[in-house]
Coordinates of C-alpha atoms in Angstrom, one line a residue:
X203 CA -11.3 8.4 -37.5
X204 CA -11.8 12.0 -37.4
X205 CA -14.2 11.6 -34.6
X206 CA -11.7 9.6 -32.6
X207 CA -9.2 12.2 -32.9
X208 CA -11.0 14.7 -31.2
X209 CA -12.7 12.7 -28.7
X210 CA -8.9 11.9 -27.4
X211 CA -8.1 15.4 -27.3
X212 CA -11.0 16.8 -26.4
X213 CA -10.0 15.9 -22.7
X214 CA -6.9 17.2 -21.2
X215 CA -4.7 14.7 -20.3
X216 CA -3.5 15.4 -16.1
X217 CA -1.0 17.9 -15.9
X218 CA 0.5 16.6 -12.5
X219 CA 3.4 14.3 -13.0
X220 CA 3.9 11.1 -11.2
X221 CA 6.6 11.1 -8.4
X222 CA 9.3 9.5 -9.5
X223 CA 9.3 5.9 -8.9
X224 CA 11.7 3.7 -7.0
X225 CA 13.9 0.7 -8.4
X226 CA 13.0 -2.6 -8.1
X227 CA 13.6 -4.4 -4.8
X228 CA 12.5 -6.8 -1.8
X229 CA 11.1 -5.8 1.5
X230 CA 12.1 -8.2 3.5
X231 CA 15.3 -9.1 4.7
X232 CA 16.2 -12.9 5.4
X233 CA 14.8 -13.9 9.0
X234 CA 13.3 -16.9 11.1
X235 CA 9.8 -16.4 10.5
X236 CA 7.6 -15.0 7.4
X237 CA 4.0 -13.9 7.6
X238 CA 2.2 -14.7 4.1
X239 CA -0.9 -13.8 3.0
X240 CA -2.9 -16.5 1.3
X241 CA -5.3 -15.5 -1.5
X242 CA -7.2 -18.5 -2.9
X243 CA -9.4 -16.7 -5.4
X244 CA -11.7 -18.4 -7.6
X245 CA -11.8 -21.2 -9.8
X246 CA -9.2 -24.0 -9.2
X247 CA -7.8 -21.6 -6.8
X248 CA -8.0 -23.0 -3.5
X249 CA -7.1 -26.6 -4.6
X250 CA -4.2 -24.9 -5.8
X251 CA -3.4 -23.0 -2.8
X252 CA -3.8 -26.3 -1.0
X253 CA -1.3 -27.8 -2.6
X254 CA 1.1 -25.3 -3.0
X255 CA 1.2 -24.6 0.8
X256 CA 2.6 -28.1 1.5
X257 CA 5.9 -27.3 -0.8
X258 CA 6.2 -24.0 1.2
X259 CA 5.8 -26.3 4.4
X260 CA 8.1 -28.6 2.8
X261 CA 10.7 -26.1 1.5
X262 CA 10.2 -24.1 5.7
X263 CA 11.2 -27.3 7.6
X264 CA 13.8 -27.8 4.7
X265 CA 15.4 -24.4 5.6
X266 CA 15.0 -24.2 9.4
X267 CA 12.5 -21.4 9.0
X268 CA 8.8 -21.2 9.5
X269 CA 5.5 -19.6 7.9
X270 CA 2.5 -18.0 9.2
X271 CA -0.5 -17.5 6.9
X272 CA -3.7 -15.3 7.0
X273 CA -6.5 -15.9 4.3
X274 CA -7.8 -13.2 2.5
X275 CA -10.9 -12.9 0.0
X276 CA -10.1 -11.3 -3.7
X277 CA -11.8 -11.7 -7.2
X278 CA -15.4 -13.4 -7.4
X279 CA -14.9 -15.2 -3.8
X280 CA -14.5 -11.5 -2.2
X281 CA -17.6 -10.0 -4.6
X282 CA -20.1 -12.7 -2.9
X283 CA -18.4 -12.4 0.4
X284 CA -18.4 -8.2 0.6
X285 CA -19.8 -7.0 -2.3
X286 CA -16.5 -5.8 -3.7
X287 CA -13.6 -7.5 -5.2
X288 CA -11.0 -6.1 -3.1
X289 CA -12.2 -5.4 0.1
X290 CA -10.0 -2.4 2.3
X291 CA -9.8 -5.8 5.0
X292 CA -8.0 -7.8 2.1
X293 CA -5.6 -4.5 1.4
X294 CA -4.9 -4.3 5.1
X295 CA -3.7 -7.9 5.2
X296 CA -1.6 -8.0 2.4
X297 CA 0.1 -4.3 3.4
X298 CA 0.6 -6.6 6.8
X299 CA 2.6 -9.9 5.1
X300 CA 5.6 -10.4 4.0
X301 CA 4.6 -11.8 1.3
X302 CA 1.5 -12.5 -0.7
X303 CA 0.8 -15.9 -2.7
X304 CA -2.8 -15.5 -4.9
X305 CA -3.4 -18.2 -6.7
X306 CA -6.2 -17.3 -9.5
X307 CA -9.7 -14.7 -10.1
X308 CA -12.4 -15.1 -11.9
X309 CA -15.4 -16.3 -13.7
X310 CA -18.2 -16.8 -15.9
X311 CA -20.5 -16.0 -12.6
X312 CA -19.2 -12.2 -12.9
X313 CA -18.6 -11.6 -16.2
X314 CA -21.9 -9.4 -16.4
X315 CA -21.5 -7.3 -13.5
X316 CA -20.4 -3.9 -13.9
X317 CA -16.6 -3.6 -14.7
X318 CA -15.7 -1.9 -11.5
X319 CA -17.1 -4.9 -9.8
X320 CA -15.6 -7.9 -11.6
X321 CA -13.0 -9.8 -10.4
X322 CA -10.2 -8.6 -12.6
X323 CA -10.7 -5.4 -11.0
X324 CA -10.1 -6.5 -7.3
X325 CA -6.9 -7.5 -9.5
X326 CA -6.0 -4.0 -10.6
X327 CA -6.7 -2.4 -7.5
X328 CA -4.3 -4.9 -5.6
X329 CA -1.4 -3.9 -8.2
X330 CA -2.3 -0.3 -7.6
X331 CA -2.8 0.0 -4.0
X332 CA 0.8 -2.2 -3.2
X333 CA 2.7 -0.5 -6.1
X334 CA 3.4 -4.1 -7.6
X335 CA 5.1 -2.0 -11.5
X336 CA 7.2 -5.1 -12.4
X337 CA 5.9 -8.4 -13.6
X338 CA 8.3 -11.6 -13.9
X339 CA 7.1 -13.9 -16.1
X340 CA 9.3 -17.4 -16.7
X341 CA 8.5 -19.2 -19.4
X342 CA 10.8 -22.5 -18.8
X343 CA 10.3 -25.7 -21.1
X344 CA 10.9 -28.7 -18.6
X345 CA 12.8 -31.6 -20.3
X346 CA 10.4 -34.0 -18.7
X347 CA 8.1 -31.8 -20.2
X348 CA 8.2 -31.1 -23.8
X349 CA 6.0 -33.3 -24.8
X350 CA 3.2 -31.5 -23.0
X351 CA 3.5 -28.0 -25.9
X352 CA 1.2 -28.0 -29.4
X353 CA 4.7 -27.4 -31.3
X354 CA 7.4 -29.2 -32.0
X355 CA 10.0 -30.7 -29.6
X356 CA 12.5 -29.2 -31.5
X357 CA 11.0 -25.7 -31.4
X358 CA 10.5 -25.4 -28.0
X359 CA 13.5 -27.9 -26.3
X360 CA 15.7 -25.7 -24.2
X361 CA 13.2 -22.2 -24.2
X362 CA 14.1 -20.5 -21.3
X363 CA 12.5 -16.7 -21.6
X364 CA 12.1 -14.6 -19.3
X365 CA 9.1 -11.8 -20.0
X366 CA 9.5 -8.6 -17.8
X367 CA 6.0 -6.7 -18.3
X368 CA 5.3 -3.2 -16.5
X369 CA 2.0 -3.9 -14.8
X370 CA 1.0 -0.5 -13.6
X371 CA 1.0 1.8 -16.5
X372 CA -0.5 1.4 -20.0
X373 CA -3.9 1.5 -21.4
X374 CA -5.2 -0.6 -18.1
X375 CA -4.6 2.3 -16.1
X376 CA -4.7 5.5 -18.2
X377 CA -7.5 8.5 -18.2
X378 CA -9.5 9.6 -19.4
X379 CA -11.3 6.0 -20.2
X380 CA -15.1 5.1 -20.3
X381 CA -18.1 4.5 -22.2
X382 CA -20.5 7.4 -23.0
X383 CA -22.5 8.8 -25.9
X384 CA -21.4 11.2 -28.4
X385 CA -22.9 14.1 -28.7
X386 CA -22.9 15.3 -32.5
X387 CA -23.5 11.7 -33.6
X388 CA -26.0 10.3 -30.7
X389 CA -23.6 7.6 -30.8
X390 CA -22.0 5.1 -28.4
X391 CA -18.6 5.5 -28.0
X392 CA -15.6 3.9 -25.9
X393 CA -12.2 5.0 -25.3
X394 CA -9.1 4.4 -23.1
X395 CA -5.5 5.9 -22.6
X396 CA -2.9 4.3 -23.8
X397 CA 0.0 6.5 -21.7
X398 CA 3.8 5.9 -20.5
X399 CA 5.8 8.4 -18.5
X400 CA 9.3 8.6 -18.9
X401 CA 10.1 7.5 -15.5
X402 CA 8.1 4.3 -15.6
X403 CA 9.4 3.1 -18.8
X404 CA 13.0 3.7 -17.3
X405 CA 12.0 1.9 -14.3
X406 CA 11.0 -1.4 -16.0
X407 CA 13.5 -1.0 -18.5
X408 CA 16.5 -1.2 -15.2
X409 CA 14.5 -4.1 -14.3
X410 CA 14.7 -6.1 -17.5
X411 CA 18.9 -4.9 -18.0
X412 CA 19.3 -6.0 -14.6
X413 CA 17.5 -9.4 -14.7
X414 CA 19.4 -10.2 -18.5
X415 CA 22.9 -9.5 -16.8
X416 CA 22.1 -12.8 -14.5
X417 CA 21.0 -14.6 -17.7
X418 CA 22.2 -14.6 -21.4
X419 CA 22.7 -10.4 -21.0
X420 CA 20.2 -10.2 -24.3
X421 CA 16.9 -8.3 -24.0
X422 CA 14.2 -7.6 -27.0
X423 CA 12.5 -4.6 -26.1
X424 CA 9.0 -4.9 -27.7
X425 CA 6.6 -1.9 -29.1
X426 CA 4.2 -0.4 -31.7
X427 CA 6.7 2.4 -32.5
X428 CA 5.7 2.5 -35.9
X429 CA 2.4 3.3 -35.5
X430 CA 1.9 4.7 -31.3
X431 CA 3.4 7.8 -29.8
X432 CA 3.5 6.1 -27.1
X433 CA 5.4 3.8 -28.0
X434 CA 8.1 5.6 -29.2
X435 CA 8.9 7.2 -25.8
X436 CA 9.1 4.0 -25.3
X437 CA 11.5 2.9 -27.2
X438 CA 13.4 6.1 -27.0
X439 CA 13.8 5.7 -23.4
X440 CA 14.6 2.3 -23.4
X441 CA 17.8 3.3 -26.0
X442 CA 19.0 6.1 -23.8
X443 CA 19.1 3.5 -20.2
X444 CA 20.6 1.0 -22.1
X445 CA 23.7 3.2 -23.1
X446 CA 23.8 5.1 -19.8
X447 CA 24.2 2.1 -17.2
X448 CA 23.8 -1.0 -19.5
X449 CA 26.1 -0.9 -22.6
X450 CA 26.9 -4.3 -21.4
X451 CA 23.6 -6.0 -22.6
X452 CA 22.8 -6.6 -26.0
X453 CA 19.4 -4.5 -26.8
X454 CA 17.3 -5.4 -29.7
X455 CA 13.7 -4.3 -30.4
X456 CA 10.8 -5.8 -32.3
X457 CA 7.0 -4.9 -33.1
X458 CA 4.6 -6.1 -31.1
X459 CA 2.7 -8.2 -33.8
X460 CA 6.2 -9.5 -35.3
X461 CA 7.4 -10.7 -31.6
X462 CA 4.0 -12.2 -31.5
X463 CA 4.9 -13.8 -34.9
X464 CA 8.5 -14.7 -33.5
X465 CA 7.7 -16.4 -30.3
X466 CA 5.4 -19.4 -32.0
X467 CA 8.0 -19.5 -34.9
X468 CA 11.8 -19.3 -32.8
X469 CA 11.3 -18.9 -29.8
X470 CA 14.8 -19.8 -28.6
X471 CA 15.9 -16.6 -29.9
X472 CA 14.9 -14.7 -26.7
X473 CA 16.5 -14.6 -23.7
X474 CA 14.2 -11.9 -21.6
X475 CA 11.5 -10.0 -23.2
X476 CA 10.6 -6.4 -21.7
X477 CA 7.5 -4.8 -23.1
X478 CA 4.3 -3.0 -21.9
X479 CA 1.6 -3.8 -19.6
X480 CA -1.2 -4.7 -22.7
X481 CA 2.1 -6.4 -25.0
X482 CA 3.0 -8.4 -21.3
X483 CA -0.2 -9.3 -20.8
X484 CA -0.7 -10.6 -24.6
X485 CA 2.7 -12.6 -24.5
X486 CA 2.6 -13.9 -21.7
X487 CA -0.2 -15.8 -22.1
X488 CA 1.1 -16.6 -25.7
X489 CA 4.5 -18.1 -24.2
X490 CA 2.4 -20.5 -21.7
X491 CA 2.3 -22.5 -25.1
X492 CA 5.5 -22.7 -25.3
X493 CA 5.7 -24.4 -22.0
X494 CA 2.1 -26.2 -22.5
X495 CA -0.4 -24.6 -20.4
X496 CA -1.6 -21.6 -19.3
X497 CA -1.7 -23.1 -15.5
X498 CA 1.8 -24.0 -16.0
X499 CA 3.7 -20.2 -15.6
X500 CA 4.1 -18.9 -12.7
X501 CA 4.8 -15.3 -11.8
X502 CA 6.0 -12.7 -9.4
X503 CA 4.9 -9.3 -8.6
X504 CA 7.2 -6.1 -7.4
X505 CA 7.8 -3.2 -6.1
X506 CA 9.9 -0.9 -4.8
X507 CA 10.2 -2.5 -1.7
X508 CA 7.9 -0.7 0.6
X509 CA 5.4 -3.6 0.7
X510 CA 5.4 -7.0 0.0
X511 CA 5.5 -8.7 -3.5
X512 CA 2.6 -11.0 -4.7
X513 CA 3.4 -14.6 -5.8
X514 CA 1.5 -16.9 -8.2
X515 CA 1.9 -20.2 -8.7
X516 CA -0.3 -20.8 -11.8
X517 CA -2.5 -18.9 -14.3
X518 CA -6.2 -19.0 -14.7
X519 CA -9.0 -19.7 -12.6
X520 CA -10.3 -22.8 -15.1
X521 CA -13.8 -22.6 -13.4
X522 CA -15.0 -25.3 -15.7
X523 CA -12.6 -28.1 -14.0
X524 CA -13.0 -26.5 -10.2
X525 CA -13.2 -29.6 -7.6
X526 CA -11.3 -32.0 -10.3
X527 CA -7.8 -30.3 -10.0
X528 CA -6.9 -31.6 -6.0
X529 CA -8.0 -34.9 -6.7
X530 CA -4.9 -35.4 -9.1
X531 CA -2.9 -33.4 -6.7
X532 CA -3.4 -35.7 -3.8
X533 CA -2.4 -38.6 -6.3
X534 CA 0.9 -36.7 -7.1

C-alpha cells in the first residue's frame, strides 16, 4: 500500500484547469430535414441499424420531415477498415450530422490488440472529441414486458429510473494512467486517475436536477465518499447545487456498493440516479436486469450543444448471435 501511495504522488497531477464547461443542451433547432450519421459498429450492429432506420423512416413520413444518412466506420469494423478505431474521416462526419445513431462496438476479434487500438477506444475518443459529458440512461420496465427480468414481477412492475452518468471524466479519462515497471521493486505495476473537477461534477449534477423536475423531482446521488477523495468533492458539490438552484428536488445519496445492493433488492425506490462515469457505467448495465436485457436500454449522449448528440438504440455488440438478430427482426 505504501508503494501505491507514492507511485500516485510521485507524478504531478496537471496544473491547468479545465475551461469551464457548458450546460446541457441540443444543437439543432426543429427544421424540415435532419442529416444523421449512421454508425453500425460491430456485432449485431448493423442488423440493428437496419432495423432501426425503418422506425426513423416511419416516425419522418409520420411527422412530415425527412432524414439523410451517411455511414461511418467505428469500433472493430473501422480497426480492419483503417487500422484505427476512430478514424479523423468518422470524426468529420459526425461533427457534420445532426445527429449521430451508433448502434454497438466490439469483440472478441480485438480484445488482444493493444488498448489504444481496441474498439472501446474508438468509443472514448468519439465522447472526447464531440464533448458528449452527459449520459441518459432509461431503465423502463414495459408491462408487456415483465416477464422478460430474472426477478420478480413484483420487484420490477412499474421501474421507471432514469441513470444520468457523466461520461467524460473519471478514472476513464484521468492522468497520469499506464502500465510500467517499478523501479525499487523490478515490478509490474498499473495505475489510473480517478479525478473530478468541480465544474464537471456541477455540470452533471444541473443535468440530473433538471431531468428529476420533469419526473418524480427525487434524485440519489451515488459515491464512495467514505472511502475516495474524490468522491467527496463529489458529493460536496452535488449538496451545494442542489441548495443553490434546486431546493425543489429531493436529494438523497447512497454508496456505490449499497446502491448496487439497492437496485436488485427495491428498485422502485429510485426515480433518477446521478453518479460517475465508472459507477454509471457499472449500474447501468446492472439496471438492464431490471428491464431484462442488456440489448434492451437504450441511451443518449450530450453535450453542450456545439455538436450533435449520439443515440443508441441497444447495448452490446453480442458477437456470438451476429447474422441471427435480423432474421427475427424481419418476422416482427
Amino acid at each position: 500500500p505504501k508503494l501505491n501511495l507514492r507511485v500516485c504522488h510521485s507524478r504531478p497531477l496537471p496544473v491547468a484547469r479545465r475551461p469551464v464547461p457548458a450546460p446541457l443542451s441540443m444543437s439543432v433547432a426543429r427544421k424540415d430535414s435532419y442529416n444523421i450519421t449512421l454508425m453500425p459498429g460491430d456485432g449485431i450492429g448493423p442488423e440493428i441499424m437496419t432495423a432501426t432506420v425503418k422506425v426513423l423512416e416511419a416516425a419522418a413520413k409520420k411527422h412530415g420531415i425527412s432524414f439523410a444518412f451517411t455511414e461511418a466506420p467505428i469500433g472493430g469494423v473501422a480497426l480492419d477498415l483503417t487500422g484505427e478505431p476512430f478514424p479523423a474521416s468518422s470524426l468529420a462526419t459526425c461533427k457534420a450530422a445532426d445527429s449521430i445513431l451508433l448502434a454497438c462496438i466490439g469483440g472478441p476479434k480485438w480484445d488482444a490488440l493493444p488498448r489504444a487500438s481496441r474498439p472501446e477506444s474508438g468509443l472514448l475518443a468519439l465522447r472526447k472529441e464531440l464533448g458528449l459529458f452527459a449520459n441518459l440512461r432509461p431503465a423502463t420496465v414495459m408491462r408487456q414486458l415483465v416477464e422478460a427480468s430474472t426477478l420478480k414481477r413484483e420487484v420490477v412492475e412499474g421501474v421507471d429510473i432514469m441513470v444520468v452518468r457523466e461520461l467524460t471524466g473519471d478514472v476513464y479519462f484521468g492522468t497520469p494512467k499506464g502500465i510500467e515497471v517499478d523501479e525499487a521493486t523490478g515490478m509490474r505495476k498499473g495505475f489510473s486517475n480517478m479525478i473530478y473537477y468541480e465544474n464537471e461534477v456541477r455540470r452533471i449534477a444541473k443535468v440530473a436536477f433538471e431531468i428529476a423536475r420533469k419526473r418524480d423531482k427525487r434524485v440519489c446521488s451515488v459515491d464512495k465518499a467514505n472511502v475516495l477523495d474524490v468522491s467527496q468533492l463529489w458529493r460536496d458539490v452535488v449538496i451545494e447545487t442542489h441548495k443553490e438552484e434546486f431546493s425543489d428536488i429531493e436529494l438523497s445519496h447512497m454508496y456505490v456498493d449499497n446502491a448496487a445492493m439497492q437496485l436488485i433488492r427495491w428498485p422502485k425506490q429510485f426515480d433518477t440516479i446521478v453518479t460517475g462515469n465508472m459507477f454509471g457505467d457499472i449500474l447501468s448495465d446492472e439496471a438492464s436486469m431490471l428491464v431484462g436485457s442488456l440489448g434492451m436500454l437504450p441511451s443518449a449522449s450530450l453535450g453542450d450543444g456545439s455538436g450533435p448528440g449520439v443515440f443508441e438504440p441497444v447495448h452490446g455488440s453480442a458477437p456470438d448471435i451476429a447474422g441471427q438478430v435480423g432474421v427475427y427482426l424481419k418476422k416482427w
